[in-house]
Amino acid sequence: MTDANSRSVDLPLIDHHSHGVVETELSDDEFRSLATESDWPGPAGTDSLDSPFGLTVRRFCAPILGLEPLAPLDEYLARRRSIGAAEANRLLLRSTGTSDYLLDTGIPDTRLLGPAAMAARAEARTREIVRIERVAEDLASESTAAGFVAKLPATLAARSRDAVGLKSIIAYRHGFDIPAERPSGREVLKAADEWFRTAERTGTFRVTDPVLLRFGLWSGIDAALPIQLHTGYGDGDIELFRADPSRLNPLFHATRSRGVDFMLLHCYPFIREAGILAQVFPHVYLDVGLVSHYLGPSAGTAIRQSMEVAPFSKVLYSSDSYGLGEHYAVSAAIWRSEFVALMDDWVASGWATPNHAERIAAMVASKNARRVYNLKA
């Protein structure tokens, strides 16, 4: 595990949770807005790239675009503009050594490349992850309250027929403090009636009602695909304490024999809680995506915490990259570097043989995702 130059060959990645890149040309301010999870511009005198992520862009991405490591940010942004967004994305994506991207297509941002375009740009396979709440909102916009309730389970099943998984953003829309059981038909219809009345006033459908979110989640469980759940850090509208995955304990008890796997995404700062859940429940998995690039020099701490308690077969790699090819490149580079360093530490201290370390690394990098999502090579 010590040859850094061969990592991309020896340790190919399956990125089991990510989004598309933005292919339009970005101003410096637009680039900066995609380099943070905040929805608001920073105050005067601050810079979202004067951050751990900005440091990793300068260290890992500058050489990919033909600059010296740690080149100044203004030089980096100028170089990116000079070669164009498409070429920058091509270089950055192909630097990652990723064989497969599982793409959440539920973000309504028309700038993002879809699965086919991402596959061409990255020279990799892509598969779709269907966002439950997006399907619900699209269906509601062309239905009645009663029609929505009657049609959502079948609509979600049809929409995900060619997908490899589903995702719910219930953590951001409400939180995990919800009853574990399936809501009754009467509860769902009452909530749907109120939702449609609200939409008449606001002109938009945005599902935040906990009953409707549970209805969508249970419709996803019925679809019998792996379900990704955002947990912890990762969006401007989150109430962090409500996104603690340990609040899902009742749901995991209720679904243990349903044959559906739950994939806990991000998990920061609740990585150890997620690891415990993955050890206890046979159908729970975790990753440390998103923070694999945003933590920068500290990302190794999160990666090591993810390997403390959970079985090695329950930890996956993801980037949760969105918009910027830099997210993909930085996440892959940091994860490989820090995971290889961890395995080397285990070998050097007698906790693992080199062969054992190679096997563990391959499991987390790709083999666990290939098994859980039933991916064909």
mmCIF file of C-alpha atoms in Angstrom:
data_model
loop_
_atom_site.group_PDB
_atom_site.id
_atom_site.type_symbol
_atom_site.label_atom_id
_atom_site.label_comp_id
_atom_site.label_asym_id
_atom_site.label_seq_id
_atom_site.Cartn_x
_atom_site.Cartn_y
_atom_site.Cartn_z
ATOM 1 C CA MET A 1 0.000 0.000 0.000
ATOM 2 C CA THR A 2 2.999 2.325 -0.138
ATOM 3 C CA ASP A 3 3.333 3.193 -3.860
ATOM 4 C CA ALA A 4 1.462 6.490 -4.145
ATOM 5 C CA ASN A 5 1.903 6.604 -7.924
ATOM 6 C CA SER A 6 -0.030 3.377 -8.413
ATOM 7 C CA ARG A 7 -3.013 4.162 -6.204
ATOM 8 C CA SER A 8 -5.397 5.006 -9.051
ATOM 9 C CA VAL A 9 -4.509 1.682 -10.680
ATOM 10 C CA ASP A 10 -4.476 -0.444 -7.554
ATOM 11 C CA LEU A 11 -7.449 1.167 -5.849
ATOM 12 C CA PRO A 12 -10.202 2.072 -8.344
ATOM 13 C CA LEU A 13 -13.162 3.825 -6.770
ATOM 14 C CA ILE A 14 -16.911 3.492 -6.989
ATOM 15 C CA ASP A 15 -18.362 6.848 -5.957
ATOM 16 C CA HIS A 16 -21.669 5.655 -4.558
ATOM 17 C CA HIS A 17 -23.120 9.119 -3.970
ATOM 18 C CA SER A 18 -22.470 12.165 -6.122
ATOM 19 C CA HIS A 19 -24.095 14.698 -8.439
ATOM 20 C CA GLY A 20 -23.204 16.111 -11.831
ATOM 21 C CA VAL A 21 -20.702 18.826 -12.625
ATOM 22 C CA VAL A 22 -21.603 22.273 -13.921
ATOM 23 C CA GLU A 23 -20.461 22.650 -17.504
ATOM 24 C CA THR A 24 -21.261 26.332 -18.002
ATOM 25 C CA GLU A 25 -18.432 28.833 -17.661
ATOM 26 C CA LEU A 26 -18.270 30.132 -14.089
ATOM 27 C CA SER A 27 -17.297 33.523 -12.809
ATOM 28 C CA ASP A 28 -14.978 33.576 -9.822
ATOM 29 C CA ASP A 29 -17.935 34.376 -7.572
ATOM 30 C CA GLU A 30 -19.973 31.508 -9.027
ATOM 31 C CA PHE A 31 -17.056 29.158 -8.457
ATOM 32 C CA ARG A 32 -16.818 30.339 -4.865
ATOM 33 C CA SER A 33 -20.546 29.796 -4.304
ATOM 34 C CA LEU A 34 -20.155 26.149 -5.365
ATOM 35 C CA ALA A 35 -17.180 25.742 -3.024
ATOM 36 C CA THR A 36 -19.313 25.899 0.125
ATOM 37 C CA GLU A 37 -22.505 24.386 1.546
ATOM 38 C CA SER A 38 -23.722 27.829 2.595
ATOM 39 C CA ASP A 39 -26.606 29.388 0.682
ATOM 40 C CA TRP A 40 -25.427 32.936 1.390
ATOM 41 C CA PRO A 41 -22.482 35.052 0.280
ATOM 42 C CA GLY A 42 -19.823 35.586 2.914
ATOM 43 C CA PRO A 43 -19.332 38.930 4.619
ATOM 44 C CA ALA A 44 -16.792 41.428 3.362
ATOM 45 C CA GLY A 45 -13.230 40.365 4.029
ATOM 46 C CA THR A 46 -13.931 36.618 3.856
ATOM 47 C CA ASP A 47 -13.503 34.062 1.068
ATOM 48 C CA SER A 48 -15.014 30.572 0.850
ATOM 49 C CA LEU A 49 -11.796 29.426 -0.805
ATOM 50 C CA ASP A 50 -9.645 30.674 2.060
ATOM 51 C CA SER A 51 -10.556 27.392 3.707
ATOM 52 C CA PRO A 52 -9.481 23.757 4.025
ATOM 53 C CA PHE A 53 -11.202 23.029 0.697
ATOM 54 C CA GLY A 54 -9.454 25.926 -1.014
ATOM 55 C CA LEU A 55 -6.141 24.654 0.278
ATOM 56 C CA THR A 56 -6.769 21.189 -1.141
ATOM 57 C CA VAL A 57 -7.769 22.659 -4.515
ATOM 58 C CA ARG A 58 -4.438 24.460 -4.630
ATOM 59 C CA ARG A 59 -2.526 21.351 -3.564
ATOM 60 C CA PHE A 60 -4.206 18.611 -5.621
ATOM 61 C CA CYS A 61 -6.013 20.336 -8.499
ATOM 62 C CA ALA A 62 -3.457 22.945 -9.531
ATOM 63 C CA PRO A 63 -1.032 20.305 -10.933
ATOM 64 C CA ILE A 64 -3.896 18.620 -12.810
ATOM 65 C CA LEU A 65 -4.549 21.905 -14.623
ATOM 66 C CA GLY A 66 -0.851 22.477 -15.324
ATOM 67 C CA LEU A 67 0.150 24.703 -12.407
ATOM 68 C CA GLU A 68 2.579 24.232 -9.559
ATOM 69 C CA PRO A 69 1.163 22.754 -6.342
ATOM 70 C CA LEU A 70 -0.238 25.440 -4.031
ATOM 71 C CA ALA A 71 -0.389 28.019 -6.823
ATOM 72 C CA PRO A 72 -2.228 31.183 -5.713
ATOM 73 C CA LEU A 73 -5.991 31.051 -6.032
ATOM 74 C CA ASP A 74 -6.201 33.865 -8.549
ATOM 75 C CA GLU A 75 -3.752 32.006 -10.808
ATOM 76 C CA TYR A 76 -5.754 28.802 -10.413
ATOM 77 C CA LEU A 77 -9.065 30.463 -11.287
ATOM 78 C CA ALA A 78 -7.498 32.241 -14.248
ATOM 79 C CA ARG A 79 -6.063 28.941 -15.520
ATOM 80 C CA ARG A 80 -9.453 27.276 -15.143
ATOM 81 C CA ARG A 81 -11.136 30.026 -17.151
ATOM 82 C CA SER A 82 -8.476 29.868 -19.863
ATOM 83 C CA ILE A 83 -8.962 26.158 -20.589
ATOM 84 C CA GLY A 84 -12.747 26.253 -20.124
ATOM 85 C CA ALA A 85 -15.131 24.402 -17.842
ATOM 86 C CA ALA A 86 -15.482 21.340 -20.078
ATOM 87 C CA GLU A 87 -11.731 20.734 -20.289
ATOM 88 C CA ALA A 88 -11.235 21.434 -16.579
ATOM 89 C CA ASN A 89 -13.975 18.947 -15.707
ATOM 90 C CA ARG A 90 -12.514 16.358 -18.082
ATOM 91 C CA LEU A 91 -9.064 16.607 -16.530
ATOM 92 C CA LEU A 92 -10.314 16.672 -12.955
ATOM 93 C CA LEU A 93 -12.808 13.830 -13.286
ATOM 94 C CA ARG A 94 -10.380 11.556 -15.110
ATOM 95 C CA SER A 95 -7.753 12.137 -12.440
ATOM 96 C CA THR A 96 -9.865 10.352 -9.827
ATOM 97 C CA GLY A 97 -9.475 6.724 -10.890
ATOM 98 C CA THR A 98 -13.242 6.256 -10.525
ATOM 99 C CA SER A 99 -14.868 3.444 -12.482
ATOM 100 C CA ASP A 100 -18.499 4.146 -11.548
ATOM 101 C CA TYR A 101 -20.496 7.149 -10.390
ATOM 102 C CA LEU A 102 -23.896 6.686 -8.751
ATOM 103 C CA LEU A 103 -25.576 10.016 -9.456
ATOM 104 C CA ASP A 104 -28.415 11.574 -7.496
ATOM 105 C CA THR A 105 -30.428 13.263 -10.245
ATOM 106 C CA GLY A 106 -32.913 14.941 -7.924
ATOM 107 C CA ILE A 107 -31.389 18.433 -7.741
ATOM 108 C CA PRO A 108 -33.299 20.786 -10.083
ATOM 109 C CA ASP A 109 -30.222 22.555 -11.432
ATOM 110 C CA THR A 110 -30.253 22.590 -15.233
ATOM 111 C CA ARG A 111 -26.526 23.397 -15.325
ATOM 112 C CA LEU A 112 -25.602 19.920 -14.047
ATOM 113 C CA LEU A 113 -24.539 17.203 -16.460
ATOM 114 C CA GLY A 114 -26.831 14.175 -16.443
ATOM 115 C CA PRO A 115 -25.677 10.562 -16.246
ATOM 116 C CA ALA A 116 -24.904 10.107 -19.964
ATOM 117 C CA ALA A 117 -22.938 13.349 -20.252
ATOM 118 C CA MET A 118 -21.107 12.630 -17.004
ATOM 119 C CA ALA A 119 -20.133 9.189 -18.283
ATOM 120 C CA ALA A 120 -18.625 10.717 -21.407
ATOM 121 C CA ARG A 121 -16.823 13.511 -19.571
ATOM 122 C CA ALA A 122 -15.385 11.204 -16.896
ATOM 123 C CA GLU A 123 -14.824 8.118 -19.071
ATOM 124 C CA ALA A 124 -16.640 6.086 -16.435
ATOM 125 C CA ARG A 125 -19.887 4.220 -15.972
ATOM 126 C CA THR A 126 -22.789 6.088 -14.383
ATOM 127 C CA ARG A 127 -25.882 4.803 -12.647
ATOM 128 C CA GLU A 128 -28.846 6.752 -11.327
ATOM 129 C CA ILE A 129 -30.010 7.271 -7.758
ATOM 130 C CA VAL A 130 -33.603 8.535 -7.683
ATOM 131 C CA ARG A 131 -34.540 11.127 -5.069
ATOM 132 C CA ILE A 132 -37.833 10.226 -3.416
ATOM 133 C CA GLU A 133 -38.900 13.782 -2.587
ATOM 134 C CA ARG A 134 -38.324 14.947 -6.162
ATOM 135 C CA VAL A 135 -40.598 12.194 -7.494
ATOM 136 C CA ALA A 136 -43.247 13.140 -4.930
ATOM 137 C CA GLU A 137 -43.118 16.835 -5.838
ATOM 138 C CA ASP A 138 -43.213 16.162 -9.579
ATOM 139 C CA LEU A 139 -46.216 13.862 -9.149
ATOM 140 C CA ALA A 140 -48.037 16.362 -6.932
ATOM 141 C CA SER A 141 -47.655 19.120 -9.531
ATOM 142 C CA GLU A 142 -49.752 17.132 -11.986
ATOM 143 C CA SER A 143 -52.195 15.426 -9.635
ATOM 144 C CA THR A 144 -54.829 15.873 -6.975
ATOM 145 C CA ALA A 145 -54.288 15.138 -3.306
ATOM 146 C CA ALA A 146 -56.158 11.830 -3.551
ATOM 147 C CA GLY A 147 -54.413 10.991 -6.817
ATOM 148 C CA PHE A 148 -51.022 11.697 -5.274
ATOM 149 C CA VAL A 149 -51.683 9.343 -2.383
ATOM 150 C CA ALA A 150 -52.949 6.609 -4.694
ATOM 151 C CA LYS A 151 -50.173 6.912 -7.276
ATOM 152 C CA LEU A 152 -46.924 7.642 -5.413
ATOM 153 C CA PRO A 153 -45.860 4.051 -4.615
ATOM 154 C CA ALA A 154 -46.340 2.852 -8.205
ATOM 155 C CA THR A 155 -44.875 6.059 -9.656
ATOM 156 C CA LEU A 156 -41.761 5.758 -7.523
ATOM 157 C CA ALA A 157 -41.353 2.093 -8.451
ATOM 158 C CA ALA A 158 -41.677 2.924 -12.158
ATOM 159 C CA ARG A 159 -39.362 5.924 -11.943
ATOM 160 C CA SER A 160 -36.648 3.836 -10.268
ATOM 161 C CA ARG A 161 -36.977 0.761 -12.457
ATOM 162 C CA ASP A 162 -33.598 1.378 -14.101
ATOM 163 C CA ALA A 163 -31.971 2.977 -11.048
ATOM 164 C CA VAL A 164 -29.664 1.248 -8.586
ATOM 165 C CA GLY A 165 -30.912 3.055 -5.493
ATOM 166 C CA LEU A 166 -33.099 5.720 -3.934
ATOM 167 C CA LYS A 167 -32.338 8.698 -1.748
ATOM 168 C CA SER A 168 -34.294 10.657 0.840
ATOM 169 C CA ILE A 169 -33.489 14.129 2.154
ATOM 170 C CA ILE A 170 -35.852 13.765 5.105
ATOM 171 C CA ALA A 171 -33.026 14.936 7.390
ATOM 172 C CA TYR A 172 -33.089 18.346 5.725
ATOM 173 C CA ARG A 173 -36.803 18.679 5.161
ATOM 174 C CA HIS A 174 -37.800 17.727 8.716
ATOM 175 C CA GLY A 175 -35.295 15.583 10.609
ATOM 176 C CA PHE A 176 -35.080 12.021 11.844
ATOM 177 C CA ASP A 177 -37.336 12.524 14.876
ATOM 178 C CA ILE A 178 -40.307 10.784 13.234
ATOM 179 C CA PRO A 179 -42.348 7.702 14.127
ATOM 180 C CA ALA A 180 -40.830 4.561 12.692
ATOM 181 C CA GLU A 181 -44.000 2.903 11.476
ATOM 182 C CA ARG A 182 -45.708 3.384 8.117
ATOM 183 C CA PRO A 183 -48.329 6.196 8.307
ATOM 184 C CA SER A 184 -51.954 5.197 7.866
ATOM 185 C CA GLY A 185 -53.861 6.003 4.705
ATOM 186 C CA ARG A 186 -56.046 8.436 6.625
ATOM 187 C CA GLU A 187 -52.978 10.276 7.980
ATOM 188 C CA VAL A 188 -51.456 10.530 4.522
ATOM 189 C CA LEU A 189 -54.611 11.807 2.855
ATOM 190 C CA LYS A 190 -55.142 14.444 5.547
ATOM 191 C CA ALA A 191 -51.538 15.639 5.187
ATOM 192 C CA ALA A 192 -51.807 15.625 1.389
ATOM 193 C CA ASP A 193 -54.977 17.722 1.474
ATOM 194 C CA GLU A 194 -53.212 20.339 3.590
ATOM 195 C CA TRP A 195 -50.125 20.223 1.350
ATOM 196 C CA PHE A 196 -52.199 20.871 -1.762
ATOM 197 C CA ARG A 197 -54.036 23.758 -0.082
ATOM 198 C CA THR A 198 -50.681 25.286 0.865
ATOM 199 C CA ALA A 199 -49.414 24.833 -2.691
ATOM 200 C CA GLU A 200 -52.412 26.721 -4.021
ATOM 201 C CA ARG A 201 -51.318 29.717 -1.935
ATOM 202 C CA THR A 202 -47.577 29.461 -2.580
ATOM 203 C CA GLY A 203 -47.601 28.179 -6.145
ATOM 204 C CA THR A 204 -45.060 25.459 -5.426
ATOM 205 C CA PHE A 205 -44.877 21.952 -4.034
ATOM 206 C CA ARG A 206 -42.094 21.447 -1.499
ATOM 207 C CA VAL A 207 -42.679 18.452 0.739
ATOM 208 C CA THR A 208 -41.796 19.103 4.372
ATOM 209 C CA ASP A 209 -44.696 17.469 6.219
ATOM 210 C CA PRO A 210 -43.351 14.585 8.344
ATOM 211 C CA VAL A 211 -46.291 12.331 7.458
ATOM 212 C CA LEU A 212 -45.732 12.800 3.730
ATOM 213 C CA LEU A 213 -41.982 12.345 4.136
ATOM 214 C CA ARG A 214 -42.617 9.051 5.959
ATOM 215 C CA PHE A 215 -45.067 8.055 3.235
ATOM 216 C CA GLY A 216 -42.388 8.654 0.629
ATOM 217 C CA LEU A 217 -39.766 6.796 2.642
ATOM 218 C CA TRP A 218 -41.992 3.762 3.098
ATOM 219 C CA SER A 219 -42.875 3.849 -0.601
ATOM 220 C CA GLY A 220 -39.131 3.673 -1.180
ATOM 221 C CA ILE A 221 -38.798 0.746 1.210
ATOM 222 C CA ASP A 222 -41.487 -1.042 -0.800
ATOM 223 C CA ALA A 223 -39.439 -0.473 -3.978
ATOM 224 C CA ALA A 224 -36.766 -2.767 -2.465
ATOM 225 C CA LEU A 225 -33.697 -0.762 -3.530
ATOM 226 C CA PRO A 226 -30.906 0.537 -1.280
ATOM 227 C CA ILE A 227 -31.950 3.855 0.268
ATOM 228 C CA GLN A 228 -29.441 6.632 0.822
ATOM 229 C CA LEU A 229 -30.102 8.983 3.734
ATOM 230 C CA HIS A 230 -28.354 12.319 4.152
ATOM 231 C CA THR A 231 -27.110 12.598 7.733
ATOM 232 C CA GLY A 232 -25.204 15.298 9.577
ATOM 233 C CA TYR A 233 -23.529 18.204 7.808
ATOM 234 C CA GLY A 234 -24.445 19.069 4.284
ATOM 235 C CA ASP A 235 -26.967 21.806 3.532
ATOM 236 C CA GLY A 236 -27.860 25.353 4.429
ATOM 237 C CA ASP A 237 -31.337 24.519 5.717
ATOM 238 C CA ILE A 238 -30.312 21.730 8.090
ATOM 239 C CA GLU A 239 -30.912 21.675 11.837
ATOM 240 C CA LEU A 240 -27.889 19.599 12.699
ATOM 241 C CA PHE A 241 -29.186 17.892 15.825
ATOM 242 C CA ARG A 242 -32.193 16.561 13.862
ATOM 243 C CA ALA A 243 -29.822 14.904 11.368
ATOM 244 C CA ASP A 244 -28.086 12.719 13.967
ATOM 245 C CA PRO A 245 -28.402 9.175 12.531
ATOM 246 C CA SER A 246 -28.824 7.674 15.999
ATOM 247 C CA ARG A 247 -32.368 9.083 15.852
ATOM 248 C CA LEU A 248 -33.059 6.460 13.180
ATOM 249 C CA ASN A 249 -32.715 3.595 15.646
ATOM 250 C CA PRO A 250 -36.494 2.895 15.757
ATOM 251 C CA LEU A 251 -36.735 2.893 11.957
ATOM 252 C CA PHE A 252 -33.857 0.448 11.665
ATOM 253 C CA HIS A 253 -35.521 -1.860 14.169
ATOM 254 C CA ALA A 254 -38.772 -1.633 12.197
ATOM 255 C CA THR A 255 -37.102 -2.421 8.858
ATOM 256 C CA ARG A 256 -34.513 -4.994 9.886
ATOM 257 C CA SER A 257 -36.308 -7.855 8.119
ATOM 258 C CA ARG A 258 -37.536 -5.885 5.096
ATOM 259 C CA GLY A 259 -34.560 -6.729 2.886
ATOM 260 C CA VAL A 260 -33.680 -3.068 2.237
ATOM 261 C CA ASP A 261 -30.265 -1.551 2.970
ATOM 262 C CA PHE A 262 -29.825 1.984 4.322
ATOM 263 C CA MET A 263 -26.772 3.965 3.304
ATOM 264 C CA LEU A 264 -25.866 6.740 5.769
ATOM 265 C CA LEU A 265 -24.218 9.586 3.862
ATOM 266 C CA HIS A 266 -21.661 12.114 5.187
ATOM 267 C CA CYS A 267 -22.313 11.369 8.879
ATOM 268 C CA TYR A 268 -20.071 14.236 10.080
ATOM 269 C CA PRO A 269 -19.900 15.012 12.974
ATOM 270 C CA PHE A 270 -21.860 11.834 13.842
ATOM 271 C CA ILE A 271 -19.382 9.401 12.263
ATOM 272 C CA ARG A 272 -18.990 7.272 15.376
ATOM 273 C CA GLU A 273 -22.767 7.114 15.885
ATOM 274 C CA ALA A 274 -23.138 5.930 12.278
ATOM 275 C CA GLY A 275 -20.392 3.358 12.789
ATOM 276 C CA ILE A 276 -22.211 1.930 15.793
ATOM 277 C CA LEU A 277 -25.452 1.688 13.812
ATOM 278 C CA ALA A 278 -23.613 -0.075 10.986
ATOM 279 C CA GLN A 279 -22.190 -2.582 13.447
ATOM 280 C CA VAL A 280 -25.499 -3.251 15.199
ATOM 281 C CA PHE A 281 -27.915 -3.373 12.262
ATOM 282 C CA PRO A 282 -27.245 -5.765 9.374
ATOM 283 C CA HIS A 283 -28.837 -3.407 6.821
ATOM 284 C CA VAL A 284 -27.013 -0.150 7.706
ATOM 285 C CA TYR A 285 -23.884 1.205 5.976
ATOM 286 C CA LEU A 286 -21.937 4.485 6.147
ATOM 287 C CA ASP A 287 -19.548 6.767 4.329
ATOM 288 C CA VAL A 288 -17.780 10.074 5.009
ATOM 289 C CA GLY A 289 -18.560 11.711 1.667
ATOM 290 C CA LEU A 290 -18.606 15.501 1.410
ATOM 291 C CA VAL A 291 -16.208 15.950 4.303
ATOM 292 C CA SER A 292 -13.663 13.934 2.334
ATOM 293 C CA HIS A 293 -13.032 17.188 0.497
ATOM 294 C CA TYR A 294 -14.303 19.912 2.820
ATOM 295 C CA LEU A 295 -12.138 18.862 5.784
ATOM 296 C CA GLY A 296 -8.990 19.214 3.739
ATOM 297 C CA PRO A 297 -5.907 18.417 5.845
ATOM 298 C CA SER A 298 -8.137 17.070 8.641
ATOM 299 C CA ALA A 299 -10.024 14.566 6.457
ATOM 300 C CA GLY A 300 -7.898 11.711 7.758
ATOM 301 C CA THR A 301 -9.551 12.077 11.167
ATOM 302 C CA ALA A 302 -13.005 11.447 9.680
ATOM 303 C CA ILE A 303 -11.760 8.532 7.575
ATOM 304 C CA ARG A 304 -10.142 6.908 10.608
ATOM 305 C CA GLN A 305 -13.283 7.369 12.701
ATOM 306 C CA SER A 306 -15.327 5.614 10.015
ATOM 307 C CA MET A 307 -13.053 2.584 10.444
ATOM 308 C CA GLU A 308 -13.216 2.371 14.241
ATOM 309 C CA VAL A 309 -16.334 0.276 14.904
ATOM 310 C CA ALA A 310 -18.171 -0.669 11.724
ATOM 311 C CA PRO A 311 -17.334 -3.921 9.952
ATOM 312 C CA PHE A 312 -15.092 -3.310 6.966
ATOM 313 C CA SER A 313 -17.884 -4.640 4.743
ATOM 314 C CA LYS A 314 -20.174 -1.786 5.868
ATOM 315 C CA VAL A 315 -18.029 1.249 4.932
ATOM 316 C CA LEU A 316 -18.169 2.783 1.436
ATOM 317 C CA TYR A 317 -16.450 5.542 -0.489
ATOM 318 C CA SER A 318 -18.363 8.543 -1.791
ATOM 319 C CA SER A 319 -17.543 12.138 -2.620
ATOM 320 C CA ASP A 320 -21.005 13.784 -2.618
ATOM 321 C CA SER A 321 -19.472 16.055 -5.217
ATOM 322 C CA TYR A 322 -21.686 18.735 -6.696
ATOM 323 C CA GLY A 323 -21.028 21.247 -9.418
ATOM 324 C CA LEU A 324 -17.232 21.449 -9.378
ATOM 325 C CA GLY A 325 -14.887 18.872 -10.844
ATOM 326 C CA GLU A 326 -12.564 19.951 -8.046
ATOM 327 C CA HIS A 327 -14.841 18.282 -5.512
ATOM 328 C CA TYR A 328 -14.384 14.946 -7.262
ATOM 329 C CA ALA A 329 -10.621 15.308 -7.700
ATOM 330 C CA VAL A 330 -9.942 16.466 -4.148
ATOM 331 C CA SER A 331 -12.188 13.865 -2.528
ATOM 332 C CA ALA A 332 -10.584 10.976 -4.405
ATOM 333 C CA ALA A 333 -7.041 12.205 -3.800
ATOM 334 C CA ILE A 334 -7.529 12.833 -0.095
ATOM 335 C CA TRP A 335 -9.465 9.629 0.527
ATOM 336 C CA ARG A 336 -6.837 7.494 -1.199
ATOM 337 C CA SER A 337 -3.950 9.224 0.532
ATOM 338 C CA GLU A 338 -5.458 9.030 3.998
ATOM 339 C CA PHE A 339 -6.887 5.532 3.655
ATOM 340 C CA VAL A 340 -3.597 4.173 2.344
ATOM 341 C CA ALA A 341 -1.796 5.896 5.240
ATOM 342 C CA LEU A 342 -4.195 4.237 7.688
ATOM 343 C CA MET A 343 -3.612 0.806 6.178
ATOM 344 C CA ASP A 344 0.153 1.375 6.202
ATOM 345 C CA ASP A 345 -0.084 2.269 9.902
ATOM 346 C CA TRP A 346 -1.976 -0.940 10.598
ATOM 347 C CA VAL A 347 0.603 -3.007 8.738
ATOM 348 C CA ALA A 348 3.562 -1.250 10.375
ATOM 349 C CA SER A 349 2.107 -1.734 13.868
ATOM 350 C CA GLY A 350 1.267 -5.402 13.307
ATOM 351 C CA TRP A 351 -2.500 -5.084 13.103
ATOM 352 C CA ALA A 352 -2.738 -6.317 9.513
ATOM 353 C CA THR A 353 -0.699 -8.064 6.870
ATOM 354 C CA PRO A 354 -0.104 -6.239 3.571
ATOM 355 C CA ASN A 355 -2.536 -8.622 1.860
ATOM 356 C CA HIS A 356 -5.188 -8.000 4.502
ATOM 357 C CA ALA A 357 -4.750 -4.246 4.166
ATOM 358 C CA GLU A 358 -5.111 -4.463 0.386
ATOM 359 C CA ARG A 359 -8.312 -6.468 0.782
ATOM 360 C CA ILE A 360 -9.834 -3.974 3.248
ATOM 361 C CA ALA A 361 -8.961 -1.020 1.039
ATOM 362 C CA ALA A 362 -10.482 -2.657 -2.029
ATOM 363 C CA MET A 363 -13.672 -3.440 -0.114
ATOM 364 C CA VAL A 364 -14.218 0.146 0.981
ATOM 365 C CA ALA A 365 -13.077 1.677 -2.315
ATOM 366 C CA SER A 366 -15.388 -0.321 -4.564
ATOM 367 C CA LYS A 367 -16.280 -3.888 -3.654
ATOM 368 C CA ASN A 368 -18.811 -3.065 -0.937
ATOM 369 C CA ALA A 369 -20.673 -0.701 -3.268
ATOM 370 C CA ARG A 370 -20.607 -3.236 -6.090
ATOM 371 C CA ARG A 371 -22.175 -5.828 -3.778
ATOM 372 C CA VAL A 372 -24.805 -3.643 -2.099
ATOM 373 C CA TYR A 373 -26.018 -1.950 -5.279
ATOM 374 C CA ASN A 374 -25.704 -5.150 -7.325
ATOM 375 C CA LEU A 375 -23.516 -3.448 -9.908
ATOM 376 C CA LYS A 376 -22.308 -5.379 -12.895
ATOM 377 C CA ALA A 377 -18.822 -4.648 -14.189
#
